[in-house]
Short mmCIF file of C-alpha atoms in Angstrom, two decimals:
data_model
loop_
_atom_site.label_atom_id
_atom_site.label_comp_id
_atom_site.label_asym_id
_atom_site.label_seq_id
_atom_site.Cartn_x
_atom_site.Cartn_y
_atom_site.Cartn_z
CA MET A 1 104.28 101.33 -117.34
CA HIS A 2 102.88 104.73 -118.31
CA ARG A 3 100.33 103.35 -120.79
CA HIS A 4 98.51 100.96 -118.49
CA THR A 5 98.53 102.82 -115.17
CA GLY A 6 96.76 105.88 -113.86
CA PRO A 7 98.38 108.98 -112.38
CA TRP A 8 101.45 108.17 -110.31
CA ARG A 9 101.17 108.11 -106.54
CA ALA A 10 103.58 106.85 -103.95
CA ARG A 11 102.79 103.39 -102.58
CA PRO A 12 103.64 102.03 -99.12
CA VAL A 13 106.87 100.09 -98.74
CA LYS A 14 107.06 96.49 -97.59
CA ARG A 15 108.76 96.04 -94.22
CA VAL A 16 111.26 93.20 -94.00
CA PHE A 17 113.88 92.44 -91.36
CA ILE A 18 117.46 91.27 -91.81
CA PRO A 19 119.81 90.10 -89.01
CA LYS A 20 122.50 92.43 -87.66
CA SER A 21 125.90 91.41 -86.38
CA ASN A 22 124.81 92.00 -82.75
CA GLY A 23 121.88 89.58 -83.04
CA ARG A 24 119.20 92.22 -83.46
CA GLN A 25 117.00 92.83 -86.50
CA ARG A 26 117.47 95.67 -88.99
CA PRO A 27 114.22 96.93 -90.60
CA LEU A 28 114.24 97.54 -94.34
CA GLY A 29 111.55 99.17 -96.48
CA ILE A 30 111.30 97.73 -99.99
CA PRO A 31 109.44 100.02 -102.45
CA VAL A 32 107.38 98.67 -105.34
CA LEU A 33 109.08 98.47 -108.73
CA VAL A 34 107.47 101.66 -110.11
CA ASP A 35 108.61 103.68 -107.10
CA ARG A 36 112.12 102.24 -107.35
CA ALA A 37 112.35 103.40 -110.94
CA GLN A 38 111.01 106.87 -110.05
CA GLN A 39 113.38 107.16 -107.10
CA ALA A 40 116.36 106.28 -109.30
CA ARG A 41 115.31 109.01 -111.73
CA VAL A 42 114.99 111.60 -108.96
CA LYS A 43 118.28 110.48 -107.39
CA ASN A 44 120.12 110.98 -110.67
CA ALA A 45 118.88 114.59 -110.74
CA LEU A 46 119.42 115.32 -107.05
CA GLU A 47 122.82 113.70 -106.44
CA PRO A 48 125.01 115.91 -108.71
CA GLU A 49 123.72 119.08 -107.03
CA TRP A 50 124.52 117.84 -103.54
CA GLU A 51 127.81 116.21 -104.50
CA ALA A 52 129.09 119.72 -105.17
CA ARG A 53 127.95 120.81 -101.69
CA PHE A 54 128.72 117.90 -99.38
CA GLU A 55 131.46 118.31 -96.80
CA PRO A 56 134.99 117.05 -97.55
CA ARG A 57 135.12 114.28 -94.93
CA SER A 58 131.78 112.63 -95.73
CA TYR A 59 132.25 109.25 -97.46
CA GLY A 60 129.20 107.02 -97.02
CA PHE A 61 126.88 106.30 -99.99
CA ARG A 62 128.70 108.70 -102.31
CA PRO A 63 129.99 107.96 -105.83
CA GLY A 64 133.76 107.61 -106.10
CA ARG A 65 134.17 107.22 -102.32
CA ARG A 66 134.46 104.21 -100.05
CA CYS A 67 135.43 103.10 -96.57
CA GLN A 68 139.15 103.08 -97.33
CA ASP A 69 139.05 106.85 -97.96
CA ALA A 70 137.72 107.43 -94.45
CA ILE A 71 140.25 105.04 -92.89
CA GLU A 72 143.14 106.70 -94.71
CA ILE A 73 142.10 110.17 -93.49
CA ILE A 74 141.99 108.82 -89.93
CA PHE A 75 145.47 107.37 -90.42
CA LYS A 76 146.88 110.64 -91.73
CA THR A 77 145.34 112.53 -88.79
CA LEU A 78 146.49 110.21 -85.99
CA CYS A 79 149.84 108.86 -87.21
CA GLY A 80 153.21 110.19 -86.09
CA ASP A 81 154.58 111.47 -82.78
CA ARG A 82 153.71 115.08 -83.55
CA THR A 83 149.97 114.56 -83.81
CA GLN A 84 148.06 116.29 -81.02
CA ARG A 85 144.54 115.01 -81.78
CA ARG A 86 144.54 111.92 -79.57
CA TRP A 87 141.08 111.96 -78.00
CA ILE A 88 138.41 110.24 -80.05
CA LEU A 89 134.65 110.72 -80.01
CA ASP A 90 133.50 107.39 -81.46
CA ALA A 91 129.82 108.02 -82.14
CA ASP A 92 126.86 106.28 -83.70
CA LEU A 93 123.31 107.49 -84.31
CA ALA A 94 120.29 105.56 -83.05
CA GLY A 95 118.10 104.47 -85.97
CA ALA A 96 119.19 107.30 -88.24
CA PHE A 97 117.10 106.20 -91.22
CA ASP A 98 113.99 105.63 -89.10
CA HIS A 99 113.93 108.97 -87.24
CA ILE A 100 114.85 111.69 -89.75
CA ASP A 101 112.50 114.64 -89.36
CA HIS A 102 110.48 115.11 -92.56
CA GLY A 103 109.99 118.84 -92.20
CA HIS A 104 113.68 119.60 -91.77
CA LEU A 105 114.65 117.31 -94.65
CA LEU A 106 112.19 118.93 -97.06
CA GLU A 107 113.42 122.35 -95.95
CA GLN A 108 116.96 121.26 -96.86
CA LEU A 109 115.78 120.33 -100.36
CA GLY A 110 114.58 123.88 -100.97
CA SER A 111 113.02 124.38 -104.41
CA PHE A 112 114.13 121.08 -105.93
CA PRO A 113 111.60 120.24 -108.69
CA ALA A 114 110.81 116.74 -107.38
CA ARG A 115 110.40 117.91 -103.79
CA ASP A 116 106.70 116.95 -103.74
CA MET A 117 107.48 113.44 -104.97
CA ILE A 118 110.02 112.99 -102.16
CA ALA A 119 107.42 114.24 -99.66
CA ASP A 120 104.97 111.60 -100.95
CA TRP A 121 107.53 108.84 -100.52
CA LEU A 122 108.35 109.95 -96.99
CA SER A 123 104.69 109.83 -95.94
CA ALA A 124 103.60 106.79 -98.01
CA GLY A 125 103.52 104.46 -95.02
CA VAL A 126 104.72 100.91 -94.33
CA ILE A 127 103.05 97.52 -94.69
CA ASP A 128 104.30 95.22 -91.95
CA ARG A 129 102.90 91.68 -91.80
CA GLY A 130 99.88 92.75 -93.83
CA GLU A 131 99.05 95.80 -91.69
CA PHE A 132 99.42 99.40 -92.85
CA THR A 133 101.28 101.86 -90.61
CA PRO A 134 101.64 105.57 -91.48
CA THR A 135 105.12 107.09 -91.41
CA GLU A 136 105.52 110.38 -89.61
CA GLU A 137 109.32 110.30 -89.49
CA GLY A 138 112.26 108.62 -91.17
CA THR A 139 113.04 107.42 -94.66
CA PRO A 140 112.82 103.68 -95.49
CA GLN A 141 116.22 102.00 -95.30
CA GLY A 142 116.16 100.03 -98.53
CA GLY A 143 114.83 102.68 -100.89
CA VAL A 144 116.97 103.81 -103.81
CA ILE A 145 116.94 107.45 -102.74
CA SER A 146 117.20 106.88 -98.96
CA PRO A 147 121.04 107.05 -98.70
CA VAL A 148 121.05 110.43 -100.44
CA MET A 149 118.32 111.63 -98.07
CA LEU A 150 120.43 110.60 -95.07
CA ASN A 151 123.48 112.46 -96.37
CA ILE A 152 121.38 115.57 -97.00
CA ALA A 153 119.91 115.41 -93.50
CA LEU A 154 123.40 115.13 -91.94
CA HIS A 155 124.98 117.79 -94.16
CA GLY A 156 126.61 120.43 -91.98
CA MET A 157 127.75 118.09 -89.21
CA GLU A 158 131.40 119.06 -89.60
CA HIS A 159 130.61 122.75 -89.28
CA ALA A 160 128.44 122.08 -86.23
CA ALA A 161 131.32 120.17 -84.60
CA GLY A 162 133.62 123.16 -85.02
CA VAL A 163 135.63 121.88 -88.00
CA ARG A 164 137.12 124.65 -90.12
CA TYR A 165 139.18 124.41 -93.31
CA ARG A 166 141.73 126.65 -94.97
CA ASN A 167 143.27 126.82 -98.42
CA SER A 168 146.55 124.98 -98.75
CA ALA A 169 148.90 123.88 -101.51
CA ARG A 170 149.15 120.41 -99.96
CA SER A 171 145.43 119.68 -99.71
CA ASP A 172 142.08 121.06 -100.82
CA ALA A 173 140.68 120.38 -97.33
CA GLU A 174 143.34 121.16 -94.72
CA THR A 175 141.96 121.52 -91.21
CA VAL A 176 142.72 124.67 -89.23
CA PRO A 177 144.97 123.94 -86.20
CA GLY A 178 143.09 123.85 -82.90
CA CYS A 179 139.80 122.49 -84.27
CA PRO A 180 138.77 118.80 -84.39
CA VAL A 181 138.73 116.55 -87.45
CA LEU A 182 135.45 114.76 -88.11
CA VAL A 183 135.21 111.79 -90.48
CA ARG A 184 131.72 110.50 -91.27
CA TYR A 185 130.55 107.40 -93.08
CA ALA A 186 126.73 107.44 -93.30
CA ASP A 187 125.51 107.54 -89.67
CA ASP A 188 128.84 106.39 -88.15
CA TYR A 189 131.52 108.97 -87.47
CA VAL A 190 134.57 109.75 -85.38
CA ALA A 191 135.75 113.16 -84.17
CA MET A 192 139.48 113.43 -83.39
CA CYS A 193 140.08 116.10 -80.75
CA TYR A 194 142.95 117.69 -78.82
CA SER A 195 141.58 116.90 -75.35
CA ARG A 196 138.81 115.03 -73.58
CA GLU A 197 137.14 118.35 -72.77
CA GLN A 198 137.06 119.26 -76.47
CA ALA A 199 135.59 115.84 -77.31
CA GLU A 200 132.85 116.31 -74.71
CA GLN A 201 132.16 119.77 -76.08
CA VAL A 202 131.87 118.40 -79.62
CA LYS A 203 129.46 115.73 -78.40
CA ALA A 204 127.26 118.32 -76.65
CA GLU A 205 127.23 120.60 -79.72
CA LEU A 206 126.34 117.74 -82.02
CA ALA A 207 123.58 116.51 -79.70
CA ALA A 208 121.96 119.96 -79.88
CA TRP A 209 122.49 120.07 -83.66
CA LEU A 210 120.91 116.62 -84.17
CA GLN A 211 117.78 117.32 -82.10
CA PRO A 212 115.83 119.39 -84.69
CA ARG A 213 116.66 116.73 -87.27
CA GLY A 214 114.94 114.08 -85.15
CA LEU A 215 118.19 112.25 -84.41
CA ARG A 216 120.12 111.37 -81.28
CA PHE A 217 123.20 109.46 -80.19
CA ASN A 218 123.16 105.71 -79.64
CA GLU A 219 124.62 105.84 -76.15
CA ASP A 220 125.46 102.12 -76.18
CA LYS A 221 127.88 102.67 -79.08
CA THR A 222 129.03 106.24 -78.38
CA ARG A 223 132.13 106.75 -76.24
CA ILE A 224 135.13 109.01 -75.75
CA VAL A 225 138.47 107.17 -75.71
CA HIS A 226 142.16 107.90 -76.03
CA VAL A 227 143.77 106.67 -79.22
CA GLU A 228 146.14 104.49 -77.18
CA ASP A 229 143.11 102.62 -75.81
CA GLY A 230 141.90 102.01 -79.36
CA PHE A 231 138.52 102.09 -81.10
CA SER A 232 136.74 100.33 -83.95
CA PHE A 233 135.42 101.96 -87.09
CA LEU A 234 134.03 100.39 -90.29
CA GLY A 235 135.34 96.93 -89.41
CA PHE A 236 138.84 98.09 -88.45
CA ASP A 237 140.59 98.31 -85.08
CA ILE A 238 142.54 101.58 -84.76
CA ARG A 239 145.06 101.95 -81.94
CA ARG A 240 148.29 103.83 -81.22
CA ARG A 241 150.97 101.75 -79.53
CA VAL A 242 153.90 103.28 -77.65
CA ASP A 243 157.23 101.46 -77.27
CA ARG A 244 159.68 101.67 -74.36
CA GLN A 245 161.43 104.70 -75.85
CA GLY A 246 158.13 106.60 -75.90
CA SER A 247 157.77 106.53 -79.68
CA GLY A 248 154.25 105.81 -80.88
CA LYS A 249 153.01 104.07 -84.02
CA LEU A 250 149.46 103.86 -85.28
CA PHE A 251 148.18 100.40 -86.20
CA ILE A 252 145.01 99.84 -88.22
CA THR A 253 144.06 96.16 -88.44
CA PRO A 254 140.93 94.14 -89.26
CA SER A 255 138.69 94.16 -86.21
CA LYS A 256 138.56 91.07 -83.99
CA GLU A 257 134.78 90.87 -84.43
CA SER A 258 135.00 90.75 -88.22
CA VAL A 259 137.78 88.15 -88.11
CA THR A 260 135.73 85.97 -85.75
CA ARG A 261 132.64 86.25 -87.97
CA LEU A 262 134.70 85.30 -91.02
CA ARG A 263 136.21 82.25 -89.32
CA LYS A 264 132.75 81.01 -88.35
CA ARG A 265 131.42 81.61 -91.84
CA LEU A 266 134.30 79.80 -93.53
CA SER A 267 133.89 76.80 -91.23
CA ALA A 268 130.14 76.72 -91.87
CA GLU A 269 130.63 76.96 -95.64
CA VAL A 270 133.12 74.06 -95.66
CA ARG A 271 130.82 71.91 -93.50
CA SER A 272 127.93 72.58 -95.88
CA MET A 273 130.05 71.23 -98.77
CA HIS A 274 130.33 67.70 -97.37
CA GLY A 275 129.59 65.37 -100.27
CA ALA A 276 130.64 67.87 -102.94
CA ASN A 277 133.85 67.71 -104.95
CA ALA A 278 136.93 69.90 -104.52
CA ALA A 279 136.05 72.15 -107.46
CA ALA A 280 132.73 73.05 -105.79
CA VAL A 281 134.55 73.92 -102.55
CA VAL A 282 136.94 76.18 -104.46
CA PHE A 283 134.05 77.81 -106.32
CA ARG A 284 132.25 78.51 -103.03
CA LEU A 285 135.18 79.82 -100.98
CA ASN A 286 137.16 81.86 -103.50
CA PRO A 287 134.73 84.81 -103.70
CA ILE A 288 134.61 84.99 -99.88
CA ILE A 289 138.39 84.95 -99.54
CA ARG A 290 139.04 87.45 -102.32
CA GLY A 291 136.25 89.79 -101.21
CA TRP A 292 137.35 89.92 -97.55
CA SER A 293 141.04 90.29 -98.37
CA ALA A 294 140.31 93.04 -100.93
CA TYR A 295 138.42 95.10 -98.34
CA HIS A 296 141.28 94.83 -95.82
CA SER A 297 144.18 95.11 -98.28
CA SER A 298 145.06 98.73 -97.41
CA VAL A 299 145.81 98.25 -93.68
CA VAL A 300 148.12 96.13 -91.50
CA SER A 301 146.57 92.75 -92.32
CA GLY A 302 149.59 90.47 -92.89
CA ARG A 303 149.38 88.51 -89.63
CA VAL A 304 145.60 88.26 -89.84
CA PHE A 305 145.81 86.95 -93.42
CA THR A 306 148.35 84.31 -92.37
CA GLY A 307 146.16 83.18 -89.49
CA LEU A 308 143.13 82.92 -91.76
CA ASP A 309 145.13 80.86 -94.26
CA HIS A 310 145.90 78.38 -91.46
CA HIS A 311 142.21 78.28 -90.55
CA VAL A 312 141.16 77.59 -94.15
CA TRP A 313 143.86 74.93 -94.56
CA TYR A 314 142.68 73.08 -91.46
CA ALA A 315 139.01 73.32 -92.54
CA THR A 316 139.73 72.00 -96.04
CA TYR A 317 142.01 69.27 -94.67
CA ARG A 318 139.23 68.06 -92.37
CA TRP A 319 136.83 68.17 -95.33
CA ALA A 320 139.20 65.99 -97.37
CA ARG A 321 139.71 63.52 -94.49
CA ARG A 322 135.95 63.20 -94.09
CA ALA A 323 135.52 62.63 -97.85
CA HIS A 324 138.05 59.73 -97.74
CA PRO A 325 137.88 58.15 -94.26
CA ASN A 326 139.64 54.97 -95.40
CA LYS A 327 142.64 56.75 -96.96
CA SER A 328 145.87 57.70 -95.21
CA ARG A 329 146.83 61.28 -94.38
CA GLY A 330 149.59 61.23 -96.96
CA TRP A 331 147.19 60.09 -99.68
CA VAL A 332 144.72 62.85 -98.79
CA ALA A 333 147.46 65.50 -98.76
CA THR A 334 148.79 64.34 -102.15
CA ARG A 335 145.29 64.21 -103.66
CA TYR A 336 144.05 67.68 -102.60
CA PHE A 337 147.15 69.76 -101.89
CA GLY A 338 150.00 70.74 -104.17
CA ARG A 339 151.60 73.48 -106.26
CA PHE A 340 148.42 74.32 -108.14
CA ASN A 341 149.48 77.97 -108.46
CA THR A 342 152.60 77.69 -110.61
CA SER A 343 153.60 81.31 -109.93
CA ARG A 344 154.16 80.54 -106.22
CA ARG A 345 156.40 78.07 -104.45
CA ASP A 346 153.68 76.76 -102.21
CA ARG A 347 152.90 73.03 -102.23
CA TRP A 348 150.08 73.35 -99.67
CA VAL A 349 147.49 74.94 -101.95
CA PHE A 350 144.09 73.25 -101.90
CA GLY A 351 142.77 72.44 -105.37
CA ASP A 352 141.06 70.05 -107.75
CA ARG A 353 143.45 67.97 -109.89
CA ASP A 354 140.81 67.25 -112.54
CA SER A 355 139.95 70.87 -113.38
CA GLY A 356 143.07 72.60 -112.08
CA ALA A 357 140.98 75.00 -109.95
CA TYR A 358 142.65 76.02 -106.71
CA LEU A 359 141.85 77.99 -103.58
CA THR A 360 143.21 81.51 -103.30
CA LYS A 361 145.09 82.38 -100.11
CA PHE A 362 144.55 85.52 -98.09
CA SER A 363 148.28 86.17 -97.86
CA TRP A 364 148.55 86.43 -101.65
CA THR A 365 146.80 89.79 -101.48
CA LYS A 366 149.32 92.63 -101.49
CA ILE A 367 149.07 95.29 -98.78
CA VAL A 368 149.05 98.65 -100.55
CA ARG A 369 148.20 101.97 -98.88
CA HIS A 370 145.06 103.55 -100.32
CA VAL A 371 145.23 107.03 -101.88
CA PRO A 372 142.20 109.00 -100.60
CA VAL A 373 139.99 111.01 -102.89
CA ARG A 374 140.15 114.79 -102.81
CA GLY A 375 137.74 116.25 -100.31
CA GLY A 376 135.89 118.53 -102.71
CA ALA A 377 136.11 116.38 -105.85
CA SER A 378 132.79 115.53 -107.51
CA PRO A 379 132.51 112.95 -110.34
CA ASP A 380 130.03 115.29 -112.06
CA ASP A 381 132.44 118.25 -112.23
CA PRO A 382 133.60 118.68 -115.87
CA ALA A 383 136.77 120.38 -114.68
CA LEU A 384 137.82 117.19 -112.88
CA THR A 385 137.32 114.77 -115.78
CA ASP A 386 141.06 114.14 -116.08
CA TYR A 387 141.39 113.65 -112.31
CA TRP A 388 138.71 110.94 -112.19
CA ALA A 389 140.03 109.29 -115.35
CA ASP A 390 143.50 109.17 -113.77
CA ARG A 391 142.09 107.63 -110.57
CA ARG A 392 140.19 105.08 -112.62
CA GLY A 393 143.35 104.16 -114.53
CA LYS A 394 145.38 103.73 -111.33
CA ARG A 395 142.68 101.90 -109.40
CA ARG A 396 143.71 98.56 -107.96
CA PHE A 397 141.43 95.52 -107.97
CA PRO A 398 142.85 93.20 -105.28
CA SER A 399 140.19 90.53 -105.88
CA LEU A 400 141.33 89.99 -109.49
CA ASP A 401 144.03 87.49 -110.34
CA GLN A 402 147.36 88.90 -111.52
CA HIS A 403 146.87 87.96 -115.19
CA THR A 404 143.43 89.60 -115.41
CA ALA A 405 144.66 92.72 -113.61
CA ARG A 406 147.67 92.96 -115.95
CA LEU A 407 145.43 92.69 -119.02
CA LEU A 408 143.08 95.30 -117.57
CA ARG A 409 145.93 97.77 -117.11
CA ALA A 410 147.38 97.05 -120.57
CA GLN A 411 143.99 97.77 -122.18
CA ARG A 412 143.54 100.87 -119.94
CA GLY A 413 140.21 99.46 -118.81
CA PHE A 414 138.57 99.37 -122.27
CA CYS A 415 136.95 96.48 -124.11
CA PRO A 416 138.41 96.10 -127.66
CA GLY A 417 135.11 94.66 -128.84
CA CYS A 418 132.81 97.61 -128.11
CA GLY A 419 135.18 100.36 -126.90
CA ASP A 420 133.32 100.77 -123.60
CA TYR A 421 134.75 100.37 -120.09
CA LEU A 422 135.24 96.78 -119.02
CA LEU A 423 134.34 97.66 -115.43
CA HIS A 424 132.05 100.45 -114.27
CA VAL A 425 132.97 101.17 -110.65
CA ASP A 426 131.78 104.71 -109.93
CA HIS A 427 130.06 103.18 -106.89
CA GLU A 428 132.83 100.99 -105.51
CA PRO A 429 132.27 98.07 -103.11
CA THR A 430 131.91 99.33 -99.56
CA ASP A 431 132.20 96.13 -97.49
CA PRO A 432 133.52 92.55 -97.81
CA ARG A 433 130.13 91.24 -98.96
CA GLU A 434 129.97 93.76 -101.79
CA TRP A 435 133.54 92.91 -102.80
CA GLU A 436 132.49 89.26 -102.86
CA GLN A 437 129.49 90.03 -105.09
CA TRP A 438 131.67 92.26 -107.27
CA PHE A 439 134.17 89.44 -107.83
CA MET A 440 131.41 86.98 -108.77
CA THR A 441 129.90 89.52 -111.18
CA VAL A 442 133.27 90.20 -112.82
CA ARG A 443 133.85 86.48 -113.20
CA ARG A 444 130.60 86.21 -115.16
CA ALA A 445 130.94 89.48 -117.10
CA LEU A 446 134.53 89.22 -118.44
CA ARG A 447 136.11 86.68 -120.77
CA LYS A 448 139.70 86.11 -121.90
CA GLN A 449 140.19 85.64 -125.63
CA HIS A 450 143.15 83.55 -126.75
CA ILE A 451 144.60 84.88 -130.03
CA VAL A 452 147.33 83.30 -132.15
CA GLU A 453 148.99 85.42 -134.84
CA ARG A 454 151.70 84.40 -137.28
CA VAL A 455 154.54 86.96 -137.31
CA ASP A 456 157.74 86.39 -139.33
CA GLY A 457 156.93 82.72 -139.75
CA GLN A 458 156.36 82.16 -136.01
CA ASP A 459 153.15 81.88 -134.03
CA ARG A 460 152.63 84.70 -131.52
CA THR A 461 150.16 84.02 -128.70
CA PHE A 462 148.52 86.66 -126.54
CA TYR A 463 145.32 87.27 -124.57
CA ARG A 464 142.88 90.13 -124.30
CA LEU A 465 139.87 90.88 -122.09
CA LEU A 466 136.37 91.35 -123.50
CA HIS A 467 132.85 91.59 -122.19
CA ALA A 468 131.10 88.23 -122.19
CA ASP A 469 128.62 89.51 -124.80
CA CYS A 470 131.42 90.90 -126.98
CA HIS A 471 133.32 87.62 -126.69
CA ARG A 472 130.28 85.65 -127.88
CA ARG A 473 129.75 88.05 -130.78
CA VAL A 474 133.41 87.99 -131.85
CA THR A 475 133.52 84.19 -131.61
CA ALA A 476 130.37 83.86 -133.74
CA GLU A 477 131.72 86.30 -136.35
CA THR A 478 135.03 84.42 -136.51
CA ALA A 479 133.24 81.09 -136.94
CA SER A 480 131.02 82.44 -139.72
CA THR A 481 134.04 83.93 -141.52
CA GLN A 482 135.93 80.63 -141.44
CA GLN A 483 132.92 78.83 -142.91
#
């Protein structure tokens, strides 16, 4: 790259559009390959500095943090009868990536050595349908460094909203009584306040704070509600319900919109598999099921999982009836449903009798409360090496089958072939789609090795996990040794 090109200069990004859940289009800016490599290099230098400075309740696009951390902090703030923060400012910013003020952002960067390179990227322009358009504001959503730029631009939002912290033995980020609690994930955030008047005051203060940064509220998505009326955040519905005795309980469940989208997607996927065999249906649906259930495995999802299992059963049953229109219902049920998962007493599991592959059920995913990350913990802090290693060792992977997860824990996450980590998850999946992609990647990257040893005259069988490359190398070495 350096040998055959002239001096580096930032090139315009290519504008593409992807559909949003509300039917609109989201603009993305795709940099050229050279700029992507340069942005990754600059990001690796810039991120550790700001990770030590970011506010405790900021979770979007940060290493070692994910949506479940934000949801758990909301739960801890709103649960119980003694909580007094019951008015919610549910806010969203209008086109945050597209309207960040360049001058203010560069001022935030201070004397960072690659400041001029970032300035060139910000003003490089956009090519949309073959036409060049200069960029006077915003950072392209789709660039490697853009998420870090957004977090830097929004740094200080908690302080502007009136959030104050104090030292405590229970937490490294305990909020001072009387002030609101603000939880932010990228450009979406909620402020939990004591009264409606305080929520309106926080909104006014944040509107004035956002103005010099070139940002403003999206009024269509910004509202002030009581927690008993409920609100949605990061694909979850959050609502406090009060019984007849006046006792309240906070429920966090998968949002109705996300459940509806999933049902439609599952039905469409099954319809698209008409003419395929059962193994292909299992291969197509399993990543979707495991990814969605993994994302929602830390909240009250039991009833939703059961309802989705019924939906999948009906869709696969209709698929099987269509594949064999001249067969009876009993024949179809016997052919495609049975106790494929021997560890469960469930004879209505969809599967392929030739290969033994079967469809995972949503309800098989355990509901386990997520443990949030410390507010001021940075993965680059040498003093917290043991803390992050302990979190990595205790991390759950709901989308893995029980046998693989058990082997992963027994090996403490290391590959016996090369000694490196089997899974690198500093940047954990942040939505169901990423969990789905993560599961498919793990399925390709890991292999189980079956080993038989003779101990005291008896054969002892066990398994171990290796990288796919390590498994191929070990298998080849074993074959050459036996020859």
